[in-house]
Coordinates of C-alpha atoms in Angstrom, one line a residue:
Chain O
M282 CA -48.8 -195.7 137.3
T283 CA -52.5 -196.4 137.8
G284 CA -55.0 -196.2 134.9
T285 CA -56.5 -192.9 136.2
A286 CA -53.1 -191.2 136.5
G287 CA -52.1 -192.5 133.1
A288 CA -55.3 -191.1 131.6
G289 CA -54.8 -187.8 133.3
M290 CA -51.2 -187.6 131.9
F291 CA -52.4 -188.5 128.5
L292 CA -55.1 -185.8 128.6
A293 CA -52.5 -183.2 129.7
A294 CA -50.1 -184.2 126.9
L295 CA -52.9 -184.2 124.4
A296 CA -53.9 -180.7 125.5
F297 CA -50.4 -179.4 124.9
V298 CA -50.0 -181.1 121.5
W299 CA -53.5 -180.2 120.2
P300 CA -52.8 -176.7 119.1
F301 CA -49.8 -178.0 117.0
L302 CA -52.2 -180.5 115.4
G303 CA -54.6 -177.7 114.8
A304 CA -51.8 -175.7 113.1
A305 CA -50.9 -178.6 110.9
A306 CA -54.5 -179.3 110.0
V307 CA -55.3 -175.7 109.2
C308 CA -52.2 -175.6 106.9
A309 CA -53.2 -178.8 105.2
V310 CA -56.8 -178.2 104.3
P311 CA -58.0 -176.0 101.4
V312 CA -58.5 -172.3 102.1
A313 CA -62.3 -172.5 101.9
R314 CA -62.6 -175.0 104.7
S315 CA -59.7 -173.7 106.8
R316 CA -61.7 -171.3 109.0
E317 CA -64.3 -173.9 109.9
L318 CA -61.7 -176.5 110.8
A319 CA -59.7 -173.9 112.8
I320 CA -62.8 -173.1 114.9
W321 CA -63.4 -176.8 115.5
M322 CA -59.8 -177.5 116.5
S323 CA -59.6 -174.5 118.8
A324 CA -63.0 -175.4 120.4
I325 CA -61.8 -178.9 121.1
G326 CA -58.6 -177.4 122.5
C327 CA -60.7 -175.3 124.9
V328 CA -62.5 -178.5 126.0
L329 CA -59.2 -180.3 126.5
A330 CA -57.8 -177.4 128.6
L331 CA -60.9 -177.3 130.7
A332 CA -60.7 -181.1 131.2
V333 CA -57.0 -180.8 132.3
F334 CA -58.0 -178.1 134.8
V335 CA -60.8 -180.2 136.3
F336 CA -58.9 -183.5 136.2
P337 CA -55.2 -182.6 136.7
A338 CA -52.5 -185.2 136.0
S339 CA -51.6 -186.5 139.4
G340 CA -48.0 -187.4 138.5
A341 CA -47.3 -184.1 136.8
V342 CA -45.0 -182.7 139.5
A343 CA -43.0 -185.9 139.5
A344 CA -42.8 -185.7 135.7
G345 CA -41.4 -182.2 135.8
W346 CA -44.5 -180.4 134.8
D347 CA -45.9 -177.5 136.8
D348 CA -49.2 -178.4 138.4
D349 CA -50.3 -175.1 139.9
P350 CA -54.1 -174.6 139.5
V351 CA -53.7 -171.0 138.6
Q352 CA -51.3 -171.9 135.8
R353 CA -53.8 -174.6 134.5
A354 CA -56.6 -172.0 134.6
G355 CA -54.3 -169.6 132.8
R356 CA -53.8 -172.1 130.0
V357 CA -57.6 -172.4 129.7
M358 CA -57.7 -168.6 129.2
L359 CA -55.0 -168.9 126.5
A360 CA -57.1 -171.6 124.8
F361 CA -60.2 -169.4 124.8
G362 CA -58.1 -166.5 123.5
L363 CA -57.2 -168.8 120.5
L364 CA -60.8 -169.6 119.9
L365 CA -61.8 -166.0 119.9
M366 CA -58.9 -165.0 117.5
V367 CA -60.1 -167.7 115.1
L368 CA -63.7 -166.7 115.4
E369 CA -63.3 -163.0 114.7
N370 CA -61.0 -163.4 111.7
G371 CA -62.2 -164.3 108.3
I372 CA -60.7 -166.7 105.9
L373 CA -56.9 -166.1 105.7
H374 CA -55.3 -167.1 102.4
D375 CA -51.7 -167.4 103.7
R376 CA -51.1 -170.8 105.2
L377 CA -48.5 -169.7 107.7
V378 CA -50.5 -166.7 108.9
R379 CA -53.6 -168.8 109.5
S380 CA -51.6 -171.3 111.5
L381 CA -49.8 -168.7 113.5
P382 CA -52.4 -168.3 116.3
H383 CA -52.3 -172.0 116.9
V384 CA -48.5 -172.2 116.9
S385 CA -48.1 -169.2 119.2
T386 CA -50.7 -170.5 121.6
A387 CA -49.2 -173.9 121.7
L388 CA -45.7 -172.5 122.4
A389 CA -47.1 -170.2 125.0
G390 CA -48.7 -173.1 126.8
L391 CA -45.5 -175.1 126.7
A392 CA -43.5 -172.1 128.0
C393 CA -45.8 -172.0 131.1
I394 CA -45.3 -175.6 132.0
A395 CA -41.5 -175.8 131.5
P396 CA -39.9 -176.9 134.8
D397 CA -37.3 -174.2 134.6
P398 CA -38.5 -170.7 133.8
A399 CA -35.4 -170.1 131.7
V400 CA -36.5 -172.9 129.4
G401 CA -39.9 -171.2 129.3
L402 CA -38.2 -168.0 128.2
G403 CA -36.4 -169.9 125.4
I404 CA -39.7 -171.3 124.2
L405 CA -41.2 -167.8 124.2
E406 CA -38.2 -166.6 122.1
A407 CA -38.8 -169.4 119.7
A408 CA -42.5 -168.3 119.4
L409 CA -41.3 -164.7 118.8
A410 CA -38.9 -165.9 116.1
W411 CA -41.6 -167.9 114.3
G412 CA -44.1 -165.0 114.5
V413 CA -41.6 -162.5 113.2
F414 CA -40.6 -164.8 110.4
V415 CA -44.3 -165.1 109.3
F416 CA -45.0 -161.4 109.6
T417 CA -42.0 -160.1 107.8
R418 CA -42.2 -162.2 104.7
P419 CA -44.0 -159.5 102.6
A420 CA -41.8 -156.7 101.2
G421 CA -41.3 -153.7 103.3
Q422 CA -41.7 -155.4 106.7
A423 CA -38.1 -156.1 107.5
R424 CA -37.5 -153.1 109.7
M425 CA -40.7 -153.8 111.7
G426 CA -39.6 -157.3 112.2
W427 CA -36.2 -156.2 113.5
G428 CA -38.0 -153.9 116.0
L429 CA -40.0 -156.9 117.3
I430 CA -37.0 -159.2 117.6
R431 CA -34.9 -156.4 119.3
N432 CA -37.5 -155.6 122.0
G433 CA -38.4 -159.2 122.7
S434 CA -34.8 -160.3 122.9
V435 CA -34.0 -157.4 125.3
G436 CA -36.7 -158.6 127.6
T437 CA -35.4 -162.2 127.4
F438 CA -31.8 -161.2 128.2
L439 CA -32.9 -159.0 131.1
V440 CA -34.9 -161.9 132.7
L441 CA -32.0 -164.3 132.0
S442 CA -29.5 -162.0 133.7
G443 CA -31.7 -161.7 136.7
L444 CA -32.0 -165.5 136.9
L445 CA -28.3 -165.8 136.8
L446 CA -27.8 -163.6 139.9
P447 CA -28.4 -164.8 143.4
A448 CA -32.1 -165.2 144.4
N449 CA -33.9 -162.6 146.5
T450 CA -31.5 -159.8 145.8
V451 CA -32.4 -156.3 144.7
V452 CA -30.5 -156.3 141.4
S453 CA -31.9 -159.7 140.4
G454 CA -35.4 -158.6 141.1
L455 CA -35.1 -155.4 139.3
L456 CA -33.6 -157.0 136.2
M457 CA -36.3 -159.7 136.1
A458 CA -39.1 -157.2 136.6
C459 CA -37.8 -154.9 133.8
G460 CA -37.5 -157.9 131.5
L461 CA -41.0 -159.1 132.2
V462 CA -42.5 -155.6 131.7
V463 CA -40.9 -155.5 128.3
L464 CA -42.1 -159.0 127.5
T465 CA -45.7 -158.3 128.5
G466 CA -45.7 -155.3 126.2
L467 CA -46.8 -153.0 129.0
S468 CA -47.3 -149.4 127.8
P469 CA -45.3 -147.3 127.6
F470 CA -42.3 -149.5 128.5
G471 CA -42.5 -152.2 125.9
Q472 CA -45.3 -151.7 123.5
F473 CA -43.8 -153.5 120.5
W474 CA -46.8 -154.6 118.4
Q475 CA -47.7 -152.3 115.5
D476 CA -50.1 -154.2 113.3
E477 CA -53.5 -155.8 113.8
N478 CA -52.0 -159.2 112.8
D479 CA -49.6 -158.9 115.6
T480 CA -52.3 -160.0 118.0
F481 CA -51.9 -163.5 116.6
L482 CA -48.5 -163.6 118.2
F483 CA -48.7 -161.2 121.1
L484 CA -51.9 -162.1 122.9
P485 CA -50.6 -165.5 123.9
F486 CA -47.1 -164.2 124.2
A487 CA -47.9 -161.6 126.7
G488 CA -50.3 -164.0 128.5
A489 CA -47.5 -166.5 128.9
A490 CA -45.2 -163.8 130.1
L491 CA -47.7 -163.0 132.9
L492 CA -48.0 -166.6 133.9
L493 CA -44.2 -166.9 133.9
A494 CA -44.0 -163.8 136.2
M495 CA -46.0 -165.7 138.9
R496 CA -43.3 -168.5 138.8
L497 CA -40.4 -166.1 138.9
R498 CA -41.5 -164.5 142.2
T499 CA -39.6 -167.2 144.2
H500 CA -36.3 -166.1 142.6
G501 CA -37.0 -162.4 142.4
G502 CA -38.1 -161.8 145.9
E503 CA -39.4 -158.6 147.4
A504 CA -37.6 -156.3 145.0
F505 CA -39.2 -158.1 142.0
E506 CA -42.7 -157.8 143.5
T507 CA -42.3 -154.1 144.4
A508 CA -40.9 -153.3 140.9
L509 CA -43.9 -155.1 139.3
V510 CA -46.4 -153.1 141.4
L511 CA -44.7 -149.8 140.7
C512 CA -44.5 -150.5 136.9
G513 CA -48.1 -151.5 136.8
L514 CA -49.2 -148.4 138.8
L515 CA -47.2 -146.1 136.6
S516 CA -48.8 -147.6 133.5
V517 CA -52.3 -147.2 135.1
W518 CA -51.6 -143.5 135.9
L519 CA -50.1 -142.8 132.5
T520 CA -53.2 -144.3 131.0
A521 CA -55.3 -141.9 133.1
C522 CA -53.1 -138.9 132.2
A523 CA -53.1 -139.7 128.5
G524 CA -56.9 -139.8 128.4
R525 CA -57.2 -136.6 126.4
F526 CA -54.4 -137.5 123.8
P527 CA -55.3 -139.0 120.5
D528 CA -52.9 -141.9 121.1
R529 CA -54.7 -143.0 124.2
Q530 CA -55.7 -146.4 122.7
R531 CA -52.2 -147.7 122.9
L532 CA -52.1 -147.2 126.6
F533 CA -55.7 -148.2 127.2
R534 CA -55.4 -151.6 125.6
T535 CA -52.7 -152.7 128.0
F536 CA -54.8 -151.6 131.0
P537 CA -55.5 -155.3 132.1
S538 CA -51.8 -156.2 131.8
A539 CA -50.9 -153.3 134.1
L540 CA -53.5 -154.5 136.7
A541 CA -52.4 -158.1 136.2
L542 CA -48.7 -157.1 136.9
I543 CA -49.8 -155.3 140.1
A544 CA -51.8 -158.4 141.1
V545 CA -48.7 -160.6 140.5
G546 CA -46.6 -158.2 142.6
I547 CA -48.9 -158.4 145.6
Q548 CA -49.3 -162.2 145.2
A549 CA -53.0 -162.0 144.2
D550 CA -52.7 -164.8 141.7
V551 CA -56.4 -165.3 141.2
A552 CA -56.9 -161.6 140.5
A553 CA -54.1 -161.8 138.0
L554 CA -55.8 -164.8 136.4
L555 CA -59.0 -162.7 136.0
F556 CA -57.1 -159.9 134.4
L557 CA -55.4 -162.4 132.1
C558 CA -58.9 -163.6 131.0
G559 CA -59.7 -159.9 130.2
W560 CA -56.5 -159.6 128.3
C561 CA -56.9 -162.8 126.2
L562 CA -60.6 -162.1 125.4
A563 CA -60.7 -158.3 125.0
G564 CA -57.1 -157.2 124.7
G565 CA -55.0 -156.6 121.6
G566 CA -56.7 -154.9 118.7
R567 CA -60.3 -155.2 120.0
A568 CA -60.3 -151.9 121.9
G569 CA -62.7 -150.3 119.4
R570 CA -65.6 -152.6 120.2
G571 CA -68.1 -151.7 122.9
W572 CA -68.1 -154.9 124.9
A573 CA -64.3 -155.0 124.8
V574 CA -64.1 -151.4 126.0
N575 CA -66.4 -152.4 128.9
T576 CA -64.2 -155.3 129.7
L577 CA -60.9 -153.4 129.5
A578 CA -62.4 -150.7 131.7
C579 CA -63.3 -153.3 134.3
F580 CA -67.0 -152.6 134.2
P581 CA -69.3 -155.3 135.6
P582 CA -70.0 -158.2 135.2
G583 CA -66.8 -159.3 133.4
A584 CA -63.9 -161.1 134.9
P585 CA -61.7 -157.9 135.2
F586 CA -64.3 -156.3 137.4
V587 CA -64.1 -159.2 139.8
G588 CA -60.4 -159.2 139.5
C589 CA -60.4 -155.5 140.5
L590 CA -62.4 -156.3 143.7
L591 CA -60.0 -159.1 144.6
L592 CA -57.0 -157.0 143.9
L593 CA -58.1 -154.1 146.0
S594 CA -59.2 -156.4 148.9
M595 CA -55.7 -157.9 149.0
M596 CA -53.8 -154.7 148.3
S597 CA -55.2 -153.0 151.4
D598 CA -53.4 -155.7 153.4
W599 CA -50.2 -155.1 151.4
S600 CA -50.0 -151.4 151.6
W601 CA -52.7 -148.8 152.3
P602 CA -51.1 -145.9 150.4
L603 CA -50.5 -148.0 147.3
A604 CA -54.1 -149.3 147.5
L605 CA -55.4 -145.8 147.5
L606 CA -53.2 -144.8 144.6
T607 CA -54.4 -147.9 142.7
V608 CA -58.1 -147.1 143.3
A609 CA -57.6 -143.5 142.3
G610 CA -55.6 -144.5 139.2
I611 CA -58.2 -147.0 138.1
L612 CA -61.1 -144.5 138.6
A613 CA -59.1 -141.8 136.7
A614 CA -58.3 -144.2 133.9
V615 CA -61.9 -145.4 133.6
T616 CA -63.3 -141.8 133.5
R617 CA -60.7 -140.3 131.3
A618 CA -59.3 -143.0 129.0
V619 CA -62.4 -145.0 127.9
P620 CA -62.5 -144.3 124.2
A621 CA -66.0 -143.5 123.0
R622 CA -68.9 -143.1 125.4
D623 CA -71.7 -144.2 123.1
I624 CA -70.3 -147.6 122.1
T625 CA -69.9 -148.7 125.8
H626 CA -73.7 -148.9 126.1
H627 CA -73.9 -151.9 123.8
F628 CA -73.1 -154.7 126.3
W629 CA -74.3 -157.6 124.2
P630 CA -72.5 -157.7 120.9
Q631 CA -74.0 -158.6 117.6
D632 CA -71.3 -160.9 116.3
A633 CA -70.7 -164.5 117.4
A634 CA -67.1 -163.9 118.5
G635 CA -68.2 -161.1 120.8
R636 CA -71.0 -163.2 122.2
V637 CA -68.6 -166.0 123.0
A638 CA -66.2 -163.6 124.6
C639 CA -68.8 -161.9 126.7
S640 CA -70.2 -165.3 127.9
V641 CA -66.8 -166.6 128.8
L642 CA -65.9 -163.4 130.6
T643 CA -69.1 -163.3 132.6
A644 CA -68.9 -167.1 133.4
T645 CA -65.2 -166.7 134.5
G646 CA -66.1 -163.7 136.7
L647 CA -68.7 -165.8 138.4
L648 CA -67.0 -169.2 138.6
V649 CA -63.5 -168.2 139.6
P650 CA -64.5 -166.6 143.0
L651 CA -66.8 -169.6 143.5
A652 CA -63.9 -172.0 142.9
M653 CA -61.7 -169.9 145.1
M654 CA -64.2 -170.3 147.9
L655 CA -64.5 -174.0 147.4
G656 CA -60.7 -174.3 147.7
A657 CA -59.8 -175.0 144.0
F658 CA -57.1 -172.2 144.1
Chain R
M271 CA -11.2 -164.6 137.9
T272 CA -9.2 -164.7 134.7
L273 CA -7.6 -162.0 132.7
A274 CA -10.0 -162.9 129.8
A275 CA -13.0 -162.3 132.0
I276 CA -11.7 -158.8 132.9
L277 CA -11.0 -158.0 129.3
M278 CA -14.6 -158.8 128.3
P279 CA -16.2 -155.7 129.7
L280 CA -13.6 -153.6 128.1
L281 CA -14.2 -155.1 124.8
A282 CA -17.9 -154.8 125.3
L283 CA -17.4 -151.1 125.9
C284 CA -15.4 -151.0 122.7
V285 CA -18.4 -152.5 120.9
V286 CA -20.6 -149.8 122.4
A287 CA -18.1 -147.1 121.4
R288 CA -16.9 -148.2 118.0
G289 CA -19.3 -150.8 116.7
I290 CA -19.4 -154.5 115.5
G291 CA -15.7 -154.6 114.6
F292 CA -14.8 -155.6 118.1
L293 CA -17.3 -158.4 118.3
P294 CA -15.0 -161.2 117.0
L295 CA -12.4 -160.3 119.6
L296 CA -15.0 -160.3 122.3
G297 CA -16.2 -163.7 121.1
L298 CA -12.7 -165.2 121.1
V299 CA -12.0 -163.8 124.6
A300 CA -15.3 -165.1 125.9
A301 CA -14.5 -168.6 124.5
A302 CA -11.1 -168.4 126.2
A303 CA -12.7 -167.4 129.5
M304 CA -15.0 -170.4 129.2
L305 CA -12.3 -172.9 128.4
V306 CA -9.8 -171.7 130.9
D307 CA -11.3 -173.7 133.8
G308 CA -11.8 -177.0 132.0
H309 CA -13.1 -178.7 128.9
T310 CA -16.4 -180.2 129.8
P311 CA -19.0 -180.6 127.1
L312 CA -20.9 -177.6 128.4
Q313 CA -17.8 -175.4 128.3
Q314 CA -16.9 -176.6 124.8
A315 CA -20.4 -176.0 123.5
G316 CA -20.6 -172.5 125.1
A317 CA -17.2 -171.6 123.6
A318 CA -18.2 -172.8 120.1
M319 CA -21.4 -170.9 120.2
A320 CA -19.6 -167.8 121.4
V321 CA -17.1 -167.9 118.5
V322 CA -19.9 -168.6 115.9
F323 CA -22.1 -165.8 117.1
A324 CA -19.2 -163.4 117.2
I325 CA -17.4 -164.2 113.9
G326 CA -20.3 -165.3 111.7
P327 CA -22.2 -161.9 111.7
V328 CA -19.0 -160.0 110.9
L329 CA -18.2 -162.2 108.0
F330 CA -21.8 -161.9 106.8
L331 CA -21.6 -158.1 107.0
L332 CA -18.5 -158.0 104.6
R333 CA -21.0 -158.4 101.7
Y334 CA -22.9 -155.3 102.7
Q335 CA -22.1 -151.6 102.7
H336 CA -21.5 -149.7 105.9
D337 CA -24.6 -148.1 107.3
A338 CA -23.2 -145.5 109.8
A339 CA -25.0 -142.7 108.0
R340 CA -27.9 -142.6 110.4
E341 CA -25.8 -142.7 113.6
R342 CA -25.3 -139.7 115.7
T343 CA -22.1 -139.1 117.5
G344 CA -23.1 -140.3 120.9
S345 CA -19.8 -139.8 122.6
A346 CA -21.4 -140.1 126.1
I347 CA -23.0 -143.5 125.4
P348 CA -19.9 -145.6 126.4
F349 CA -19.7 -143.6 129.6
F350 CA -23.3 -144.3 130.3
A351 CA -22.6 -148.0 129.9
L352 CA -19.6 -147.7 132.2
G353 CA -21.7 -146.0 134.8
L354 CA -24.3 -148.7 134.6
M355 CA -21.5 -151.3 135.0
V356 CA -20.2 -149.6 138.1
L357 CA -23.8 -149.5 139.5
L358 CA -24.2 -153.2 138.8
L359 CA -20.9 -153.9 140.5
L360 CA -22.0 -152.0 143.6
A361 CA -25.3 -153.7 143.6
C362 CA -23.7 -157.1 143.3
T363 CA -21.2 -156.3 146.1
R364 CA -24.1 -155.3 148.3
A365 CA -25.9 -158.5 147.5
G366 CA -23.0 -160.5 148.6
V367 CA -21.6 -161.6 145.2
A368 CA -17.9 -162.0 145.8
V369 CA -16.8 -162.5 142.1
F370 CA -16.6 -159.6 139.7
P371 CA -19.7 -159.9 137.5
A372 CA -17.8 -159.6 134.2
S373 CA -20.4 -161.4 132.1
L374 CA -23.3 -159.3 133.4
C375 CA -21.3 -156.2 132.7
V376 CA -21.0 -157.4 129.1
V377 CA -24.8 -157.9 129.0
V378 CA -25.3 -154.3 130.3
A379 CA -23.0 -152.9 127.7
G380 CA -24.9 -154.8 125.0
L381 CA -28.3 -153.5 126.2
V382 CA -27.0 -149.9 126.2
S383 CA -25.8 -150.4 122.6
V384 CA -29.3 -151.8 121.7
I385 CA -31.2 -148.9 123.3
C386 CA -29.0 -145.9 122.6
R387 CA -27.7 -146.6 119.1
Q388 CA -29.9 -146.0 116.0
S389 CA -28.0 -148.0 113.4
M390 CA -29.4 -151.5 112.9
V391 CA -25.9 -153.1 112.7
W392 CA -24.9 -151.5 115.9
Q393 CA -28.1 -152.7 117.6
W394 CA -27.4 -156.2 116.2
A395 CA -23.9 -156.0 117.6
G396 CA -25.4 -155.0 121.0
L397 CA -27.8 -158.0 121.0
L398 CA -24.9 -160.4 120.1
T399 CA -22.8 -158.9 122.9
C400 CA -25.7 -159.7 125.3
V401 CA -25.6 -163.3 123.9
E402 CA -21.9 -163.5 124.7
G403 CA -22.4 -162.3 128.2
V404 CA -25.3 -164.6 129.0
L405 CA -23.3 -167.6 127.5
L406 CA -20.3 -166.8 129.6
C407 CA -22.4 -166.4 132.8
G408 CA -24.3 -169.6 132.1
V409 CA -21.1 -171.6 131.6
Q410 CA -19.5 -170.1 134.7
A411 CA -22.6 -170.9 136.7
F412 CA -22.8 -174.4 135.2
Q413 CA -26.4 -174.0 134.1
P414 CA -27.0 -175.9 130.9
S415 CA -30.6 -174.7 130.5
V416 CA -29.4 -171.0 130.5
V417 CA -26.6 -171.8 128.0
G418 CA -29.1 -173.6 125.8
V419 CA -31.6 -170.7 125.9
A420 CA -28.8 -168.2 125.3
G421 CA -27.7 -170.3 122.3
L422 CA -31.3 -170.4 121.0
A423 CA -31.7 -166.6 121.5
G424 CA -28.3 -166.0 119.8
A425 CA -29.4 -168.1 116.8
V426 CA -32.7 -166.2 116.6
V427 CA -31.0 -162.9 116.8
A428 CA -28.2 -163.8 114.3
V429 CA -30.5 -165.4 111.7
L430 CA -33.4 -163.0 111.8
G431 CA -31.1 -160.0 112.1
G432 CA -29.2 -161.2 109.2
M433 CA -32.4 -161.7 107.2
C434 CA -33.5 -158.1 108.0
I435 CA -30.0 -156.7 107.1
H436 CA -30.1 -158.7 103.8
R437 CA -33.4 -157.0 102.9
I438 CA -32.5 -153.5 104.1
M439 CA -28.9 -152.8 103.5
P440 CA -27.3 -152.3 100.1
R441 CA -24.8 -154.9 98.9
V442 CA -21.2 -154.2 98.0
V443 CA -20.9 -154.1 94.3
P444 CA -17.4 -155.0 93.0
L445 CA -15.9 -152.4 90.6
R446 CA -14.7 -153.8 87.3
P447 CA -12.0 -152.3 85.1
P448 CA -13.3 -150.5 81.9
S449 CA -11.9 -153.2 79.7
A450 CA -14.0 -155.8 81.3
R451 CA -17.1 -153.6 81.0
K452 CA -16.5 -153.2 77.3
K453 CA -16.4 -157.0 76.8
S454 CA -19.7 -157.6 78.6
S455 CA -22.6 -157.4 76.1
P456 CA -25.2 -154.7 76.5
D457 CA -28.1 -157.2 76.5
S458 CA -26.9 -159.0 79.7
P459 CA -26.9 -156.3 82.4
E460 CA -25.2 -157.0 85.7
K461 CA -27.2 -157.5 88.8
N462 CA -26.8 -154.8 91.4
G463 CA -28.1 -156.7 94.4
D464 CA -31.5 -156.5 96.1
A465 CA -30.9 -153.5 98.2
A466 CA -34.5 -152.3 98.2

């Protein structure tokens, strides 16, 4: 192995290990310094993920790692999602809770690079178990924890059952699509987070499930892709129809996931990547903030807006009726389900976390199509 | 196809219809179905996990009271599971699968139990039934990664489910004869468990 290849491999390995180091460091330092250290560790993690994207390990495929540029870019989004989670939270007194975003992001990154998707599912199950253990330690949380384990395990078993059936069959594709919809937490099929703290676990968890969905297409075949498109479309239309109900937030905050699943279904991986960026930086419990609402509703100039354009341009080649249904669903959802009209006018947020998120979203929306034109994807 | 593999969907339907009491038998039959073709390390490991995940939870539950109070009758649920099994069989036949998909029928029955039953113990039994089915399928397909993931998922379900049951369900309190009660001093009250 040459020196450059060795350095690339070392960089990639360091990027995977770094969030675990961050978790250990955040646990070890005193409470007062933990937030500052967590910000530094997650920022260095972002730089490492970007470096791995720009300088990929040349022997990664031979070593059993997945070397797809979209997957590498997806791990960059997961790293920025971790940075944003750390930035927008104050000082957390519980050691395990404050290390949980680092651990769940690290396990999500590992799940994406596993050579076998089944192993990735196992790593996601381990992340779920650790998160549920951390969440359910206080009294009165046992039943909530059981709900999380039950739903996550149902998704895992469905995908595993599909993987055990012959590839490119209808039943295999349907089982895998149902499992992935549950794992991504797409409303109303698998919405299984209930608390604000759950975003520590489920933002990277659902992001990793989306990245795994791209790799499962080879096994699932046409039925898998069609089922993903239909589930995403149904979720978009339900978001639009639930616009007048008080519980519309639950549907609206998985809007980028629904569009990402449609993009995965029509093999528009770059569009799915842009929706994943919107999910990691504006999803979860941020649906009450103006800039996040703008992003979730695919308003320009964020990454989901560009993703929408890419999705619709590719969908018209896939199926005209479904493209029209998608356009109508997105427009109906945006006009009916956007929560509060007045807060959407504040594009540039006042807090540091929001500014970082908006900058990353705008830069991603500009750079990803540019990289696509230059042949990076 | 062995007799054990045919018996497994029936036992899974019994779990859907009657509860966790049939899980040990299901685990033993699954272990027998795994070991009938040979004794490779993968088969032995799969069989050991199947037995542990089937018998361990039932032994654990002996310390807790029965929680069937919240369960509705649900007499149609086993027939729903049976219908889904038939659909799966037809779909697999159409897809060119020559062997009867007994292990996936077990997974389907377990999923029906998880989704349609309200009792936590019944849902736990459903998830463990899914684990048995995926383990058997992974062993029969000689896929060590799937067997490993199924084992990990089974451990997660068994341990975290057991922890939740420990915190939610009331413990069984042994009754003592009146003479023993008189002997115990009033300033050392007995513990009644941590049901709350």
